PDB file of C-alpha atoms in Angstrom:
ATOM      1  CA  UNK A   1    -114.128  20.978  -8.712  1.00 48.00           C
ATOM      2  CA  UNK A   2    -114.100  18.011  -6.301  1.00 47.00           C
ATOM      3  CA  UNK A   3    -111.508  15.800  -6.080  1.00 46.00           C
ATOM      4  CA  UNK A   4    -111.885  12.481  -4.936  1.00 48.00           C
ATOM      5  CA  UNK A   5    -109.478  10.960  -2.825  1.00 48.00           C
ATOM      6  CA  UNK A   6    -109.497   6.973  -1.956  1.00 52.00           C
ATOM      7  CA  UNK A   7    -108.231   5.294   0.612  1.00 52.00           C
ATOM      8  CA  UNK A   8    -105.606   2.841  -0.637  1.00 53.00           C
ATOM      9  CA  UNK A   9    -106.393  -0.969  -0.413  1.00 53.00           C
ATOM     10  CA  UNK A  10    -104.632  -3.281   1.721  1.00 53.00           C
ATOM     11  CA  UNK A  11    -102.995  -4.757  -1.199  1.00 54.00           C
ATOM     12  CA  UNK A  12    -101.400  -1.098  -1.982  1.00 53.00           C
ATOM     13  CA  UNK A  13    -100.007  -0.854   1.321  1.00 49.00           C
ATOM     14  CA  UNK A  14     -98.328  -4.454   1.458  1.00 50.00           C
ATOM     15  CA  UNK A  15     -96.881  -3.581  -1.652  1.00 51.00           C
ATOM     16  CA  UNK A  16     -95.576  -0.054  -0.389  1.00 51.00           C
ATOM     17  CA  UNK A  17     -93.786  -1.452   2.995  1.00 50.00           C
ATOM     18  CA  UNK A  18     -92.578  -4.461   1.553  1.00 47.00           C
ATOM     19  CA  UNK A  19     -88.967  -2.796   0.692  1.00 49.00           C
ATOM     20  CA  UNK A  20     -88.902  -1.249   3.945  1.00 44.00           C
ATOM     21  CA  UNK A  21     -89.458  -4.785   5.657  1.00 45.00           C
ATOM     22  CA  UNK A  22     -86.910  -6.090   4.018  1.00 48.00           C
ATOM     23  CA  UNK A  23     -84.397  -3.720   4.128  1.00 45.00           C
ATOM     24  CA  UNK A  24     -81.327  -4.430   5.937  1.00 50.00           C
ATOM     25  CA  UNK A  25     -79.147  -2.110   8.867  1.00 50.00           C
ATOM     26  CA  UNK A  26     -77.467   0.384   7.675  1.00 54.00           C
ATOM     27  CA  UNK A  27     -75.011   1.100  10.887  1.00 54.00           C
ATOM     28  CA  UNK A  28     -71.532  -0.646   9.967  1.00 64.00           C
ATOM     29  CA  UNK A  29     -70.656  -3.738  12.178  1.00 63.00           C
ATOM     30  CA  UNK A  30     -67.738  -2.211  13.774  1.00 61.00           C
ATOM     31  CA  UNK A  31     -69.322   0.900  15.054  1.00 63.00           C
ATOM     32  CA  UNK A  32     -72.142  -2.219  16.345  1.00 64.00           C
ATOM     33  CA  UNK A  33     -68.799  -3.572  18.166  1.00 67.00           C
ATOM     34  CA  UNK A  34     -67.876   0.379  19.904  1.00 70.00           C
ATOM     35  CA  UNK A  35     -71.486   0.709  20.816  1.00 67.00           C
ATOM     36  CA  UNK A  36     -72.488  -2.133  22.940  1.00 71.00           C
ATOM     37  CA  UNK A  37     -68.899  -1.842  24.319  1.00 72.00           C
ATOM     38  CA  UNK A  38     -68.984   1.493  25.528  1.00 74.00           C
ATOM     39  CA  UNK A  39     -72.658   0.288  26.914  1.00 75.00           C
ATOM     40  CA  UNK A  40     -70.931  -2.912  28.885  1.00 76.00           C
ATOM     41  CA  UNK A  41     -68.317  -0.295  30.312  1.00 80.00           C
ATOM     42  CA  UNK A  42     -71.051   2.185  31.803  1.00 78.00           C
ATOM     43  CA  UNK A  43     -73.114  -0.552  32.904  1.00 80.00           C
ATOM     44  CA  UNK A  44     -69.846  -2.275  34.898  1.00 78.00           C
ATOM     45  CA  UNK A  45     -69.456   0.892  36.143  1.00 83.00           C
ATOM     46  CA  UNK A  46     -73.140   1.342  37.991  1.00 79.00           C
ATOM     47  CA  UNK A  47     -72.829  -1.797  39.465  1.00 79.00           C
ATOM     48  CA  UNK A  48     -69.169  -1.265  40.810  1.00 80.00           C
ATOM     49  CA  UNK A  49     -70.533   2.401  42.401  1.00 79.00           C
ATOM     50  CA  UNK A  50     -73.805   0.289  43.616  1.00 80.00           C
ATOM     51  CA  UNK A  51     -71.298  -2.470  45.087  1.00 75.00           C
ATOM     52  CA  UNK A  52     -68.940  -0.212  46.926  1.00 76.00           C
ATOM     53  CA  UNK A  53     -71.896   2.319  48.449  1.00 75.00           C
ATOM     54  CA  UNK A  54     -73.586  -1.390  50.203  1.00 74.00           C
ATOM     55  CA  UNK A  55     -70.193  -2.424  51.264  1.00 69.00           C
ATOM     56  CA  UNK A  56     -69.287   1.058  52.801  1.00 61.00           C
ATOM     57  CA  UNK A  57     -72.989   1.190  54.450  1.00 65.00           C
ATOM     58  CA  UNK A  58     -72.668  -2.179  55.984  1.00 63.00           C
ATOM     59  CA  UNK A  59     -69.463  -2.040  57.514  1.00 61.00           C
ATOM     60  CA  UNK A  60     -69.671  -2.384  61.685  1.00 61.00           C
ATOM     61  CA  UNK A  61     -68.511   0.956  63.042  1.00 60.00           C
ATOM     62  CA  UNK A  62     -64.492   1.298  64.383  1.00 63.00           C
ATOM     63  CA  UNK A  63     -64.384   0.227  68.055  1.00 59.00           C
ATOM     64  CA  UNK A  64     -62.656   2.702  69.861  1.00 59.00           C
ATOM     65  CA  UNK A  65     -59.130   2.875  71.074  1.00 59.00           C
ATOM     66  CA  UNK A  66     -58.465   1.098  74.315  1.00 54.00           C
ATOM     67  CA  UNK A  67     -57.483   3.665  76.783  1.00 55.00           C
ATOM     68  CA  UNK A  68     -55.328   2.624  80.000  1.00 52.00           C
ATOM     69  CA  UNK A  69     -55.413   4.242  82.782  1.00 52.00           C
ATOM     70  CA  UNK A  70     -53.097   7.357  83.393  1.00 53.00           C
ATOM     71  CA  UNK A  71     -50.414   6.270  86.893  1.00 49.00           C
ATOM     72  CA  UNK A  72     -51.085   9.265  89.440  1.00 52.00           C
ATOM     73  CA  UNK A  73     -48.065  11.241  89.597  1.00 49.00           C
ATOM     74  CA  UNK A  74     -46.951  11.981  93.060  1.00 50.00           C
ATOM     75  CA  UNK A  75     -45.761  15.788  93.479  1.00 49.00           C
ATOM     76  CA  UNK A  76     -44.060  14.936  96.829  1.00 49.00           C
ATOM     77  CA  UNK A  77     -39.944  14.368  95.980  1.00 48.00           C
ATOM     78  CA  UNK A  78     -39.488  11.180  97.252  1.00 48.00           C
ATOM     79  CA  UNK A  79     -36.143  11.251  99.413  1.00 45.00           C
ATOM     80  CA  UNK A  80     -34.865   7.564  98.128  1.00 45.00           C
ATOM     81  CA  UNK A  81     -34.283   9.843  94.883  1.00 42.00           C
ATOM     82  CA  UNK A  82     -33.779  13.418  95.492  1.00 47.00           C
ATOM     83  CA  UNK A  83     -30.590  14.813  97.852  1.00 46.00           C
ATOM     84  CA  UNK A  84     -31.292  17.001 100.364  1.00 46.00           C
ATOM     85  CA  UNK A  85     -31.180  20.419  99.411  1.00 47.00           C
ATOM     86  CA  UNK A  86     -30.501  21.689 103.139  1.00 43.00           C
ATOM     87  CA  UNK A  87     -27.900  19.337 104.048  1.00 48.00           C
ATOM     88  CA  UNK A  88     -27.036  19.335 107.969  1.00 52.00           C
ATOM     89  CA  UNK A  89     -24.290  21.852 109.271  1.00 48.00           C
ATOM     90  CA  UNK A  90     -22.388  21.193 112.005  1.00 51.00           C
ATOM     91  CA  UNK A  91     -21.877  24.409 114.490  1.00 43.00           C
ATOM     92  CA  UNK A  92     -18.735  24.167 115.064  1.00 44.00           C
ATOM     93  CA  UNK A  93     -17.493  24.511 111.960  1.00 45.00           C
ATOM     94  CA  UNK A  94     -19.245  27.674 111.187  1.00 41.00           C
ATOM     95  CA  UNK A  95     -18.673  29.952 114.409  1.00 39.00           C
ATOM     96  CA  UNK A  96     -20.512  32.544 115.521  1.00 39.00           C
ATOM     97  CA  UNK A  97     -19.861  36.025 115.132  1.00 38.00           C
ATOM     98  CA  UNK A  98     -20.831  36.930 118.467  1.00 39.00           C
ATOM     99  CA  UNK A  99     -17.999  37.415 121.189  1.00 42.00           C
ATOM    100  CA  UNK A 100     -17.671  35.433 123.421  1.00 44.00           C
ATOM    101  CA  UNK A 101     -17.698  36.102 127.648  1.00 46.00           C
ATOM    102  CA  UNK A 102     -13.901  35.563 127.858  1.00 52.00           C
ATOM    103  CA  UNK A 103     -11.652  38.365 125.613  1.00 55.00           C
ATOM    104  CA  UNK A 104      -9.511  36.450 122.777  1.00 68.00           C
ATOM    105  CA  UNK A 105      -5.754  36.791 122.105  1.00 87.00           C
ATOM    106  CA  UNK A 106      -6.774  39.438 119.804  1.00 87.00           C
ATOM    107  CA  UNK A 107      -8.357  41.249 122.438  1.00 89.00           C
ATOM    108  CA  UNK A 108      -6.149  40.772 125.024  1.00 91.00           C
ATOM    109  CA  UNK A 109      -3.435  42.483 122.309  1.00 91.00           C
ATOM    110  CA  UNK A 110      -5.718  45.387 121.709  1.00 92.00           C
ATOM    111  CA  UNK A 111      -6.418  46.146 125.201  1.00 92.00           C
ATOM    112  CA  UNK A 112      -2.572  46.433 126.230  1.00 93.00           C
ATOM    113  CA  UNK A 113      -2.067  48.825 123.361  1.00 93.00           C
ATOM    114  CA  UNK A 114      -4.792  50.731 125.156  1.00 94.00           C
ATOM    115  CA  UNK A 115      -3.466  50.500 128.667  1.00 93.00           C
ATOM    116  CA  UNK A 116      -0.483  51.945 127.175  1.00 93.00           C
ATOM    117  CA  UNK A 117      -2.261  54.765 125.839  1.00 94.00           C
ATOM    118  CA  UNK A 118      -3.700  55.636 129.084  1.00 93.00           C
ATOM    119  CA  UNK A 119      -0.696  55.332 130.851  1.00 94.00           C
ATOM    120  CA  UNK A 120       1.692  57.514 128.357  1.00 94.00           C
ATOM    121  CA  UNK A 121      -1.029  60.259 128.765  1.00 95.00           C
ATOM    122  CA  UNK A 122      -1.284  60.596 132.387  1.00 93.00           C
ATOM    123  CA  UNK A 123      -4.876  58.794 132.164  1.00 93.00           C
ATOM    124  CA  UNK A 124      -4.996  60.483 135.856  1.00 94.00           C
ATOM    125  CA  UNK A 125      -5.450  63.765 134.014  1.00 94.00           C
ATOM    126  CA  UNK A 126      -8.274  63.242 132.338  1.00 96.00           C
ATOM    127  CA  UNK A 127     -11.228  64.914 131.897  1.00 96.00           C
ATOM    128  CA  UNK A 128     -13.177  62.157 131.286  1.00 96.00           C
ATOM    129  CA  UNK A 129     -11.857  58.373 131.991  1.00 94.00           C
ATOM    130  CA  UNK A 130     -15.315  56.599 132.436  1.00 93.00           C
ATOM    131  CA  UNK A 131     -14.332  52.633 131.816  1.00 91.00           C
ATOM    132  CA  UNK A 132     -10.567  53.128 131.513  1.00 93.00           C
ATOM    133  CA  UNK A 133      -9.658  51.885 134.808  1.00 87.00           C
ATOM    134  CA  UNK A 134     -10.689  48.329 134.255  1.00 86.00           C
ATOM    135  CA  UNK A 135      -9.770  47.757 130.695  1.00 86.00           C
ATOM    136  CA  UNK A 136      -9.689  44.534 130.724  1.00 80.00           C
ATOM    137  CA  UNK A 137     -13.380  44.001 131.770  1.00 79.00           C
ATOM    138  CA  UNK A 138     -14.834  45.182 127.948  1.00 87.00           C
ATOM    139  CA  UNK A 139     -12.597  47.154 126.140  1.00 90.00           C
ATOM    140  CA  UNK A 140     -15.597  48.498 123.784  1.00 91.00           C
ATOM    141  CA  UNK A 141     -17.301  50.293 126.762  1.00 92.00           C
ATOM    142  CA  UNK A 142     -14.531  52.696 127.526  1.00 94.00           C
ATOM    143  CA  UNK A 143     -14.908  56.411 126.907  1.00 96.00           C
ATOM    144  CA  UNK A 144     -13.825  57.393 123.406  1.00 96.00           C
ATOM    145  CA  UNK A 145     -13.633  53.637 122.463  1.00 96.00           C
ATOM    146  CA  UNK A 146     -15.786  52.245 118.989  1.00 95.00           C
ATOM    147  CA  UNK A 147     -15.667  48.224 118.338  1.00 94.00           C
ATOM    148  CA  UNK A 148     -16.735  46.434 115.378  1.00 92.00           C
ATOM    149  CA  UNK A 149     -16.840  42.718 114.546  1.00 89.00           C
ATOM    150  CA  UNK A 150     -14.266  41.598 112.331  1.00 81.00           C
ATOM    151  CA  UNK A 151     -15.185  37.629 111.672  1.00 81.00           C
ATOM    152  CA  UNK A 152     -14.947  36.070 115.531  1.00 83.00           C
ATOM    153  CA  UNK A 153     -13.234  38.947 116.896  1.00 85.00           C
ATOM    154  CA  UNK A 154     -13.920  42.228 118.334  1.00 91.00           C
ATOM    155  CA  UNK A 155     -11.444  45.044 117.221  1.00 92.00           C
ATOM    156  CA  UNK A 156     -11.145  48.692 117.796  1.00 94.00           C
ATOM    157  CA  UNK A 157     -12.372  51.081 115.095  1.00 95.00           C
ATOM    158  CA  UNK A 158     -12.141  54.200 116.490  1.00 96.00           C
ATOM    159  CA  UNK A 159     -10.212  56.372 119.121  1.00 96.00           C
ATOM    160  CA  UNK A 160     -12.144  59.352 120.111  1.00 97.00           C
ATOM    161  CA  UNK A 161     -10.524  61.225 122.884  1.00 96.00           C
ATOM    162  CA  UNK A 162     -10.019  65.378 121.705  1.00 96.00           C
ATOM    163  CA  UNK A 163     -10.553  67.815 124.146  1.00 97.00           C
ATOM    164  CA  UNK A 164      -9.953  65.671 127.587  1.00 96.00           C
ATOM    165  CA  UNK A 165      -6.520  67.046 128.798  1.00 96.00           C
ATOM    166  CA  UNK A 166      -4.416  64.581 127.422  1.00 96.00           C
ATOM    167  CA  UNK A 167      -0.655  65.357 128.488  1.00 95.00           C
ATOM    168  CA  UNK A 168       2.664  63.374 127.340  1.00 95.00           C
ATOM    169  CA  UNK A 169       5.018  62.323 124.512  1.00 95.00           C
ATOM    170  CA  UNK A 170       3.164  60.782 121.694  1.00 94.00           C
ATOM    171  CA  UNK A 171       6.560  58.941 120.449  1.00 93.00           C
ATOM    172  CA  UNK A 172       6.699  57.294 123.419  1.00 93.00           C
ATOM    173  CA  UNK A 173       3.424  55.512 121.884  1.00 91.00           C
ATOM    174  CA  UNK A 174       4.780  52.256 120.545  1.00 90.00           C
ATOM    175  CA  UNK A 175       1.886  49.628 120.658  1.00 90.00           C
ATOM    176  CA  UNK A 176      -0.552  51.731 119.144  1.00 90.00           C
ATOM    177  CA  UNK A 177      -0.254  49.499 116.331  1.00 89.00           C
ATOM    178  CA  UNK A 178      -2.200  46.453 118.609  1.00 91.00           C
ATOM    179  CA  UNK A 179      -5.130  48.707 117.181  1.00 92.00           C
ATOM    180  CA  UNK A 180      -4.761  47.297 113.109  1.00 90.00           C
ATOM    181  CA  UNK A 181      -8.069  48.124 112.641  1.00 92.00           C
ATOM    182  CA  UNK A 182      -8.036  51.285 113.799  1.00 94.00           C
ATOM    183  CA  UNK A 183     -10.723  53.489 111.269  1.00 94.00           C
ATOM    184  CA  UNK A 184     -10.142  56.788 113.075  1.00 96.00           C
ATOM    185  CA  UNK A 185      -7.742  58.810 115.616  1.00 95.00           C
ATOM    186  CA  UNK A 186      -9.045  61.885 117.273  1.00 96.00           C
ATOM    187  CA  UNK A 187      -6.357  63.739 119.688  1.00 96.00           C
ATOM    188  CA  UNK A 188      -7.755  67.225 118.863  1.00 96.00           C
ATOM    189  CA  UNK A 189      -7.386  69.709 121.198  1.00 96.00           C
ATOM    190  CA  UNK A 190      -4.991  68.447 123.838  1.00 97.00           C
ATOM    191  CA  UNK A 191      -1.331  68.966 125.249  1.00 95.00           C
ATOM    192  CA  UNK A 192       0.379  66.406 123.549  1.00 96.00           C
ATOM    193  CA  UNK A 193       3.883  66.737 122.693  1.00 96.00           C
ATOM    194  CA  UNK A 194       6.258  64.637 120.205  1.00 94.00           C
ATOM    195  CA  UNK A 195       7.612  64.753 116.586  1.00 93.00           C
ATOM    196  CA  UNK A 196       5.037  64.248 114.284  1.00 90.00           C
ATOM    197  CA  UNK A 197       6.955  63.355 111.694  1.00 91.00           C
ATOM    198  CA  UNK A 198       7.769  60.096 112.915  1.00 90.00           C
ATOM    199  CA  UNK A 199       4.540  59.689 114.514  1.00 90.00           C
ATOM    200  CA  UNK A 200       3.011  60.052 110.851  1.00 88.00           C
ATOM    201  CA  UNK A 201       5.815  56.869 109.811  1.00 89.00           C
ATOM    202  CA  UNK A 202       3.745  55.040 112.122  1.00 87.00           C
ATOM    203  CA  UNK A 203       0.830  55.329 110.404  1.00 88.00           C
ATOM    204  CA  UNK A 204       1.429  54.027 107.293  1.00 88.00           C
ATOM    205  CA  UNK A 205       0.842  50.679 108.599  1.00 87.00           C
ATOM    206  CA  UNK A 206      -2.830  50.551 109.134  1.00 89.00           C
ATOM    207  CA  UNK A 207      -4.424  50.081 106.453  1.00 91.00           C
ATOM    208  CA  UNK A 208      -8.017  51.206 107.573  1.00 92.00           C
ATOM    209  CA  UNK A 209      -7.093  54.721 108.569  1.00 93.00           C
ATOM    210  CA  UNK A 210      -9.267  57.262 107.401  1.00 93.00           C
ATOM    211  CA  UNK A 211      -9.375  59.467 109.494  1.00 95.00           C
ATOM    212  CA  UNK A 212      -6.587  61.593 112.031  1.00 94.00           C
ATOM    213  CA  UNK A 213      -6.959  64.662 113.624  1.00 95.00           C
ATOM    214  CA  UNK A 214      -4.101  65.918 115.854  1.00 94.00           C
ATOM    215  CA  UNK A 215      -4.581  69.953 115.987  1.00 94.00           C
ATOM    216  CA  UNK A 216      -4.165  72.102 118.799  1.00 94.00           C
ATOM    217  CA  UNK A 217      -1.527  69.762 120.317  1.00 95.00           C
ATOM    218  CA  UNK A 218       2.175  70.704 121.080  1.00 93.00           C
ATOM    219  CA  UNK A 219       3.894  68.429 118.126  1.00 87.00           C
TER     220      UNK A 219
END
């Protein structure tokens, strides 16, 4: 069977919205209040964000620094300042060690131990007495004879003279010690006489002695 279905009338359907119309809202007042609150804060928000991204965008750009210019620096030491590192020296207070053409009083006491030497050993004898006749004129070129520099002075280091016929009394020696820097004594091998006991008492007093060789002699 068909049913028949009519459109309501206009009457019907002012009648059915009329509650509706007049109904009233049904949110409380106070959640009304938290509503358009929380709306105004957002809101204020936006337009702060919106504010501060035109500010930050407009702002001129930082000028930069003012640089001065760096003073040149001048490596050369400027002597108004800085002491002399060299300061002068005056020659004569530092002396050479070189000898010098005429013999000092050192020397001169050297060579008269040596011209007693030759003389208590019958230099006359000798095998070899190349330079001993003229002591005086350099001591360090005489046969047997070794020099070294000792400050400004030259000194006597070494007495070489074994095997060359020496002959006489080595007691009778007494200025051998004008030779304190005497290093070495060589008399080996000759006819030398004496008591070497108290030859050897002699010795004690230089200091640089290393070396003595008196063999083969008559003590």
């Amino acid at each position: 069977h068909a049913v028949l279905v009519q459109d309501p009338s206009d009457d019907e359907h002012s009648r059915n919205e009329l509650p509706f119309a007049s109904a009233r809202a049904l949110v409380p007042p106070h959640k009304q209040k938290r509503v358009w609150f929380g709306g105004a804060t957002f809101l204020g928000i936006v337009v702060t964000l919106i504010v501060l991204l035109l500010g930050v965008r407009n702002q001129p750009p930082t000028p930069p620094a003012p640089t001065s210019p760096m003073p040149s620096l001048s490596l050369t030491p400027s002597s108004s300042f800085m002491p002399s590192t060299f300061p002068s020296i005056d020659p004569s207070e530092y002396p050479t060690h070189a000898p010098s053409g005429s013999p000092s009083s050192n020397e001169e006491f050297q060579q008269k131990g040596l011209v007693e030497i030759s003389n208590v050993f019958a230099i006359e004898n000798w095998t070899n007495d190349n330079g001993w006749e003229s002591i005086s004129d350099n001591m360090c070129s005489l046969y047997g004879v070794v020099c070294k520099v000792y400050g400004v002075d030259i000194s006597v280091t070494e007495l070489n003279l074994a095997a060359n016929n020496l002959t006489g009394d080595i007691n009778d020696v007494t200025m051998l010690s004008n030779l304190r820097h005497l290093e070495k004594l060589d008399l080996d091998s000759n006819s030398i006489v004496g008591n070497l006991t108290t030859f050897s008492l002699n010795l004690i007093q230089f200091s640089n002695l290393e070396h003595v060789d008196l063999r083969l002699n008559d003590l």
